[in-house]
Short mmCIF file of C-alpha atoms and ligand atoms in Angstrom, two decimals:
data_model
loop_
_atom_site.label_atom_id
_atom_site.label_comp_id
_atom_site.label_asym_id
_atom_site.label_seq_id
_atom_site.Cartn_x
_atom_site.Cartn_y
_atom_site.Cartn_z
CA UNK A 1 0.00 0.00 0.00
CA UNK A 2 1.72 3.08 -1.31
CA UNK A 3 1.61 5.58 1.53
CA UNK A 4 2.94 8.67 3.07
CA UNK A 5 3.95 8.27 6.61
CA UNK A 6 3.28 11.76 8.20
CA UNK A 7 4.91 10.86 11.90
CA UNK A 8 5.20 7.56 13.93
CA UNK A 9 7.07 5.84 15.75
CA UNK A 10 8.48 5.05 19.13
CA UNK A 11 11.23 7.76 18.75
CA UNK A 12 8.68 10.32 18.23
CA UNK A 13 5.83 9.13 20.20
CA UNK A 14 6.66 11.67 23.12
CA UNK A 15 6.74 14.61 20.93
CA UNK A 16 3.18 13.76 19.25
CA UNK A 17 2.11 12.08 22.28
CA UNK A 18 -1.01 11.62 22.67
CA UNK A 19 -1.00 10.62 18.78
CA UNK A 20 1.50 8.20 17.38
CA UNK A 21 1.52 7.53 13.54
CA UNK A 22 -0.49 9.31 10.98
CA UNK A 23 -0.47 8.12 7.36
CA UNK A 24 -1.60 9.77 4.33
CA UNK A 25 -2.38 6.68 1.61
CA UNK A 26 -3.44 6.74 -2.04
CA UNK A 27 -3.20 6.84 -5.14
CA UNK A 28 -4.63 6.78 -8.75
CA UNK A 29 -3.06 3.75 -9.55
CA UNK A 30 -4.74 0.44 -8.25
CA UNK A 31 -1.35 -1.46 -8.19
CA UNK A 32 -0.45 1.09 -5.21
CA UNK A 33 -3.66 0.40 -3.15
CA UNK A 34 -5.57 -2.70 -4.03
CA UNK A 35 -3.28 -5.09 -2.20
CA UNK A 36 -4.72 -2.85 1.09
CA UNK A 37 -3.61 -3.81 5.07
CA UNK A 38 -5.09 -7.67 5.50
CA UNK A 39 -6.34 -9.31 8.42
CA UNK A 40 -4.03 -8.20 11.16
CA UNK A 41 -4.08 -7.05 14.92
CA UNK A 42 -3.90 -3.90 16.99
CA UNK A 43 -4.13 -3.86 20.80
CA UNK A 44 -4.12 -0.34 23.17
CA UNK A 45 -4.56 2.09 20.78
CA UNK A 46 -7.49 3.72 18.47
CA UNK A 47 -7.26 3.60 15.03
CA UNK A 48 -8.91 6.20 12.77
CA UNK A 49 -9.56 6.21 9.22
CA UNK A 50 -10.94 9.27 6.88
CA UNK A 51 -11.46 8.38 3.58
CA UNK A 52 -11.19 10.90 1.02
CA UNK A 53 -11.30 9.40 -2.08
CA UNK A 54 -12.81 6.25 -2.96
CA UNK A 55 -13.92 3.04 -0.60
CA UNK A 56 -12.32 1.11 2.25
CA UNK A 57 -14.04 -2.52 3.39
CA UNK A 58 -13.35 -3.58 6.60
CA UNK A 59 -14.08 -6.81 8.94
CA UNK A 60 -13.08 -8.08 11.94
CA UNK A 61 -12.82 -10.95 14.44
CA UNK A 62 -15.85 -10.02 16.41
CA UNK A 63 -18.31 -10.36 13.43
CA UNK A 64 -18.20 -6.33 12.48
CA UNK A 65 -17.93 -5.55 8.98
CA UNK A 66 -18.50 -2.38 6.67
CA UNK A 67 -17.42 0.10 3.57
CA UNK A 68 -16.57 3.32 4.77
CA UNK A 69 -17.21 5.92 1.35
CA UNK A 70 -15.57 9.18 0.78
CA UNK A 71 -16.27 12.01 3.47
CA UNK A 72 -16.33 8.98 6.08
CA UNK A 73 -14.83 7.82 9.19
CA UNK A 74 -14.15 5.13 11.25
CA UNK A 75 -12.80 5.19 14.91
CA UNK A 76 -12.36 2.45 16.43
CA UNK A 77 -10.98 1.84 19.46
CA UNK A 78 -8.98 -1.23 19.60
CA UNK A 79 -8.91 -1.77 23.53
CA UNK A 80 -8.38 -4.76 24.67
CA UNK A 81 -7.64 -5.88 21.00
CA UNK A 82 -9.48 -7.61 17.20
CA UNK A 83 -7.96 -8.73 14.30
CA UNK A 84 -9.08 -6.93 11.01
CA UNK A 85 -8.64 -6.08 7.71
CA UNK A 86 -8.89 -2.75 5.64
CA UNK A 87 -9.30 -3.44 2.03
CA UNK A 88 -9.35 -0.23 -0.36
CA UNK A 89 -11.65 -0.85 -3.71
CA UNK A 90 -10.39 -0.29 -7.23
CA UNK A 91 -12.35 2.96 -8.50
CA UNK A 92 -12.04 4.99 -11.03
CA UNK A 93 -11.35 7.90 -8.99
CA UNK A 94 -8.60 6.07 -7.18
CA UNK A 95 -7.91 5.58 -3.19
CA UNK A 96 -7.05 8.01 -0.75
CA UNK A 97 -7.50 8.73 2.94
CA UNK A 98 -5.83 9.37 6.73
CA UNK A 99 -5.28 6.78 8.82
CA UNK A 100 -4.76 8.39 12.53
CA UNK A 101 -3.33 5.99 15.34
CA UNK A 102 -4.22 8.01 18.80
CA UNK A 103 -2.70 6.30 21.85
CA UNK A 104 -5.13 4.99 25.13
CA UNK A 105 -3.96 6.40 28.69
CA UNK A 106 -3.16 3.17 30.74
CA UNK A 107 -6.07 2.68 32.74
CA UNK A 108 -8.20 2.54 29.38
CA UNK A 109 -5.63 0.24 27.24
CA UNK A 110 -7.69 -3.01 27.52
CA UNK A 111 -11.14 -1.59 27.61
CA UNK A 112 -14.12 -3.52 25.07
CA UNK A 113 -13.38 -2.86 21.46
CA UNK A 114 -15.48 -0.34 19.94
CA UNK A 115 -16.10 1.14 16.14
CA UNK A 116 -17.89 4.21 15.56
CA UNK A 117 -19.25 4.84 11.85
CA UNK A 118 -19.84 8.60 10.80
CA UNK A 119 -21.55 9.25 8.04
CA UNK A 120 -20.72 11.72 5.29
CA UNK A 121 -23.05 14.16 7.21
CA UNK A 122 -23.04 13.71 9.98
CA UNK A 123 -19.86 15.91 11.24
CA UNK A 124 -21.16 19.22 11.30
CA UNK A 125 -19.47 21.80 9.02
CA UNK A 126 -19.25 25.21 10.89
CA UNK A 127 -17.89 28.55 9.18
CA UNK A 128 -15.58 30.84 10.66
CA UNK A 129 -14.90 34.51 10.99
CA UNK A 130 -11.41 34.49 9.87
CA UNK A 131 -13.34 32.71 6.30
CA UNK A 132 -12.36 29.35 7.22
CA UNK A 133 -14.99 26.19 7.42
CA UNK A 134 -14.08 23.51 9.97
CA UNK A 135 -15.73 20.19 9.27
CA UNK A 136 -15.73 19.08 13.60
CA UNK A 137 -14.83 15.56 13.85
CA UNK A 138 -14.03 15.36 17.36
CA UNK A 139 -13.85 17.59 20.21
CA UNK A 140 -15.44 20.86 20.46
CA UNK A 141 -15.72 24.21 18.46
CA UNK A 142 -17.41 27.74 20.05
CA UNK A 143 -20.88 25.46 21.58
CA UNK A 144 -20.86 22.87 18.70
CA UNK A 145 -19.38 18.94 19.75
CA UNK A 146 -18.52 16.89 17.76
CA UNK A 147 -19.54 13.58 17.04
CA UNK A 148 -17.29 11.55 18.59
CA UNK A 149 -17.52 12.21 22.29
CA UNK A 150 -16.98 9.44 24.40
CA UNK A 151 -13.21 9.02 24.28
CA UNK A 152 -11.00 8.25 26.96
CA UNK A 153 -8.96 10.78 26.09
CA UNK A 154 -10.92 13.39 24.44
CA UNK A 155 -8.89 15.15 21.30
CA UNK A 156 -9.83 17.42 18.87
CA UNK A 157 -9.86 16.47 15.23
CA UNK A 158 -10.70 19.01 12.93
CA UNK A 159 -11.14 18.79 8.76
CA UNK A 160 -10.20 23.14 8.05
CA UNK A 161 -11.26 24.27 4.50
CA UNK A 162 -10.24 27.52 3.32
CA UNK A 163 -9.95 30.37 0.34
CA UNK A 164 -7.18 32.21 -0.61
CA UNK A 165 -5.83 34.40 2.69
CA UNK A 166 -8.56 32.73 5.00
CA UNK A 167 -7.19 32.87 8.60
CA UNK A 168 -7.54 30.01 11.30
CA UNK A 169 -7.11 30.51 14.73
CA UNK A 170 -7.27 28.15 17.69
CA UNK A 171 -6.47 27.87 21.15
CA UNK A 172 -6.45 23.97 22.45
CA UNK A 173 -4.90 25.27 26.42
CA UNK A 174 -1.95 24.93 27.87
CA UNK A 175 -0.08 21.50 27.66
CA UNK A 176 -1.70 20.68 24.97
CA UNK A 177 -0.35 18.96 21.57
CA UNK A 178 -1.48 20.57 18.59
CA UNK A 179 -0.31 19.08 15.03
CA UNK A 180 -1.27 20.27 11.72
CA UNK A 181 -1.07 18.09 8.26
CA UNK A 182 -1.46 20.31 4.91
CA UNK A 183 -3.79 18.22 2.90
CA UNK A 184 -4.04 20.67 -0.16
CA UNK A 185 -2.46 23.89 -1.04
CA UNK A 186 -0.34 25.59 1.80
CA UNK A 187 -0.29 27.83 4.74
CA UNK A 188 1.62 30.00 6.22
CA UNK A 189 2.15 29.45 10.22
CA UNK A 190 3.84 30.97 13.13
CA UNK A 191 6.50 33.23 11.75
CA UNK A 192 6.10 33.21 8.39
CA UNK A 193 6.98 29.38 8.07
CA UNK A 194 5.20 28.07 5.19
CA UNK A 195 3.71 24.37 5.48
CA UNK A 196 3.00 22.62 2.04
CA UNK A 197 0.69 19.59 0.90
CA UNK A 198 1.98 17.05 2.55
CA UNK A 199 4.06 18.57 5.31
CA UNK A 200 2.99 19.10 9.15
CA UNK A 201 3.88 20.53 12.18
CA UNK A 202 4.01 20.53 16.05
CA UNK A 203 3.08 23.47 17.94
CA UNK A 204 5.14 23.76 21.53
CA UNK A 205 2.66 23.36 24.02
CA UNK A 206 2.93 26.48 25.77
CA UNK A 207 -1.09 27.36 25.83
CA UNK A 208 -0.86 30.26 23.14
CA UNK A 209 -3.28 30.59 19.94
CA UNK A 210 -2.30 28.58 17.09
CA UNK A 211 -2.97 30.27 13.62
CA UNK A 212 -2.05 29.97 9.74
CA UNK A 213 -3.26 31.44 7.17
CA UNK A 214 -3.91 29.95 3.46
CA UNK A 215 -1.55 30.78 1.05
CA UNK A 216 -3.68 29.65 -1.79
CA UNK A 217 -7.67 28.42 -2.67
CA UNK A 218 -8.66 25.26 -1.74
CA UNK A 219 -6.51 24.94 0.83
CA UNK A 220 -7.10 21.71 3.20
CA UNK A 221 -5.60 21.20 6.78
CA UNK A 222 -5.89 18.38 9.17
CA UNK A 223 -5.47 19.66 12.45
CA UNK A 224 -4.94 17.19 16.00
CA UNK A 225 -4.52 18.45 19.47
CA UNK A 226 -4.69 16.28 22.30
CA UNK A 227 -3.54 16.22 26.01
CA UNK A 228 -0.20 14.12 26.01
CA UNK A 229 -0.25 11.35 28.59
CA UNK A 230 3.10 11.44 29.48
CA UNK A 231 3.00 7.18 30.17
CA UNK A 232 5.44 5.12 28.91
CA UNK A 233 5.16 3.60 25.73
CA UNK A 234 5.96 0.08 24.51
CA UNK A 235 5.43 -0.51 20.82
CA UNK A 236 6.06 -3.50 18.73
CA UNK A 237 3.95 -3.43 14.82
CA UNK A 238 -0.05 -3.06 15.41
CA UNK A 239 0.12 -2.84 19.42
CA UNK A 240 1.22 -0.14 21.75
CA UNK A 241 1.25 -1.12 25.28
CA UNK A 242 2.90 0.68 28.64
CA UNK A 243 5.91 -2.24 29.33
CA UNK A 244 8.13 -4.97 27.49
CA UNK A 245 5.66 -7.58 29.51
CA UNK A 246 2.71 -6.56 28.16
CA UNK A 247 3.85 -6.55 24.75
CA UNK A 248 5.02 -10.27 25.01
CA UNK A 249 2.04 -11.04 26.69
CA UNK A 250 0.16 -10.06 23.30
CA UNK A 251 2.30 -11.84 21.10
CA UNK A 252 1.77 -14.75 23.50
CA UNK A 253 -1.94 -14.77 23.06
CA UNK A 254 -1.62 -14.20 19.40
CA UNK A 255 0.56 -17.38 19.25
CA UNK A 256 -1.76 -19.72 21.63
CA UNK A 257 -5.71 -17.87 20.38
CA UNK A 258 -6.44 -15.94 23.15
CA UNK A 259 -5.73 -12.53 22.17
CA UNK A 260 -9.30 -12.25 21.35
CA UNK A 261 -11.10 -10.96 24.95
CA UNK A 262 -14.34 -9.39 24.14
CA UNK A 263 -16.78 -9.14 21.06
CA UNK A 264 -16.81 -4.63 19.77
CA UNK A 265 -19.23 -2.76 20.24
CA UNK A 266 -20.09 -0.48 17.01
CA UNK A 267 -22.63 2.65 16.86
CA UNK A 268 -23.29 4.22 13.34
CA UNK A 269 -23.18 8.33 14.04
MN1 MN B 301 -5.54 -1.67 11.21
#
């Protein structure tokens, strides 16, 4: 699957923290896509995938299946763990999408599996002063929630459209981790820095309002914050745990069947 990794990884999990791999896949091409991410396992983290372009089919070990079209999501929360797969389908108009991997706080690691389907409207789309339109996937904006609400660690995912020279402004609070991906066009952020498609940054976590501006029409940013959980982190493929242990416990259970604890709960939004 031709993709282009964003961030991740253990060496930068504390300075995304509480996010830890975001991947920008797709293509025209179906030789780049079509072989998608088979059947495989994730355990302690949440996993969430926008599709832009195109159709992803998914199924899992607990009997949930589904397409998620363009201007959908899916977040699921992988808890205490599932196997799945995430097939993109050969379309004319190609494949592309996010995939987000947003890390559990401790206490929540092993909780039931759970998916949450939102539809293509179902986010609400709000306009802003500054001539921006922020499509509110999670978290909150002015008296408007989003639709995903009930995570253990609340963040804020936000889709920002914008003209040419439309300002965004946002303040997350202090301590807070606040990344921006340019989907389309570019911005131009903090002191005169200018972010193109397909580059992102990391605001310092000092509390201040974050703002860019569009440098050109149509621009597209992804933007994260999150409070960081400052736990340890102990990641091996699909599975991000706190210690060493738990991660060979997993790989233990994969290897004798019992990795498996609990059937997921899903809820179409
Ligand atoms: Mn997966």
């Amino acid at each position: 699957m031709k993709l282009h990794r964003v961030f991740g990884g253990q060496g930068s999990a504390h300075v995304t923290d509480p996010f830890l791999l975001l991947d920008n896949f797709g293509s025209k091409l179906k030789e780049d896509y079509e072989k998608g991410f088979p059947w495989h396992p994730h355990r302690g983290i949440e996993t969430v995938t926008y599709v832009l372009d195109g159709k992803v089919k998914h199924r899992d070990s607990t009997g949930v299946s589904g397409t998620i079209g363009s201007g959908e999501l899916q977040w699921m929360t992988a808890g205490s763990g599932i196997f799945h797969e995430e097939m993109p389908q050969v379309e004319p108009e190609g494949n592309s999408g996010l995939q987000l991997w947003v890390n559990l706080p401790m206490a929540s690691k092993m909780q039931k599996p759970k998916y949450r389907a939102i539809g293509k409207n179902n986010a609400p789309e709000i306009e802003l002063h500054g001539g921006s339109k922020v499509r509110l996937i999670a978290g909150k904006l002015g008296s408007v929630e989003g639709p995903v609400a009930d995570l253990s660690n609340p963040v804020e995912y936000y889709h920002v459209k914008m003209h040419d020279g439309s300002l965004f402004e946002h303040n997350a609070g202090p301590g807070r981790t606040a990344i921006v991906y340019v989907l389309k066009g570019s911005v131009l952020s903090g002191e005169n820095s200018r972010l193109k498609a397909g580059e992102a940054a990391v605001y310092d976590r000092k509390g201040d309002s974050l703002s860019f501006a569009s440098a050109e029409h149509g621009t597209e940013v992804l933007l994260l914050t999150g409070q960081p959980l400052n736990e340890p982190v102990a990641w091996y493929g699909p599975i991000v745990m706190n210690t060493r242990e738990e991660i060979i416990r997993a790989y233990e259970e994969l290897n004798n069947g019992s990795f498996i604890k609990s059937e997921a709960e899903a809820e179409d939004i």
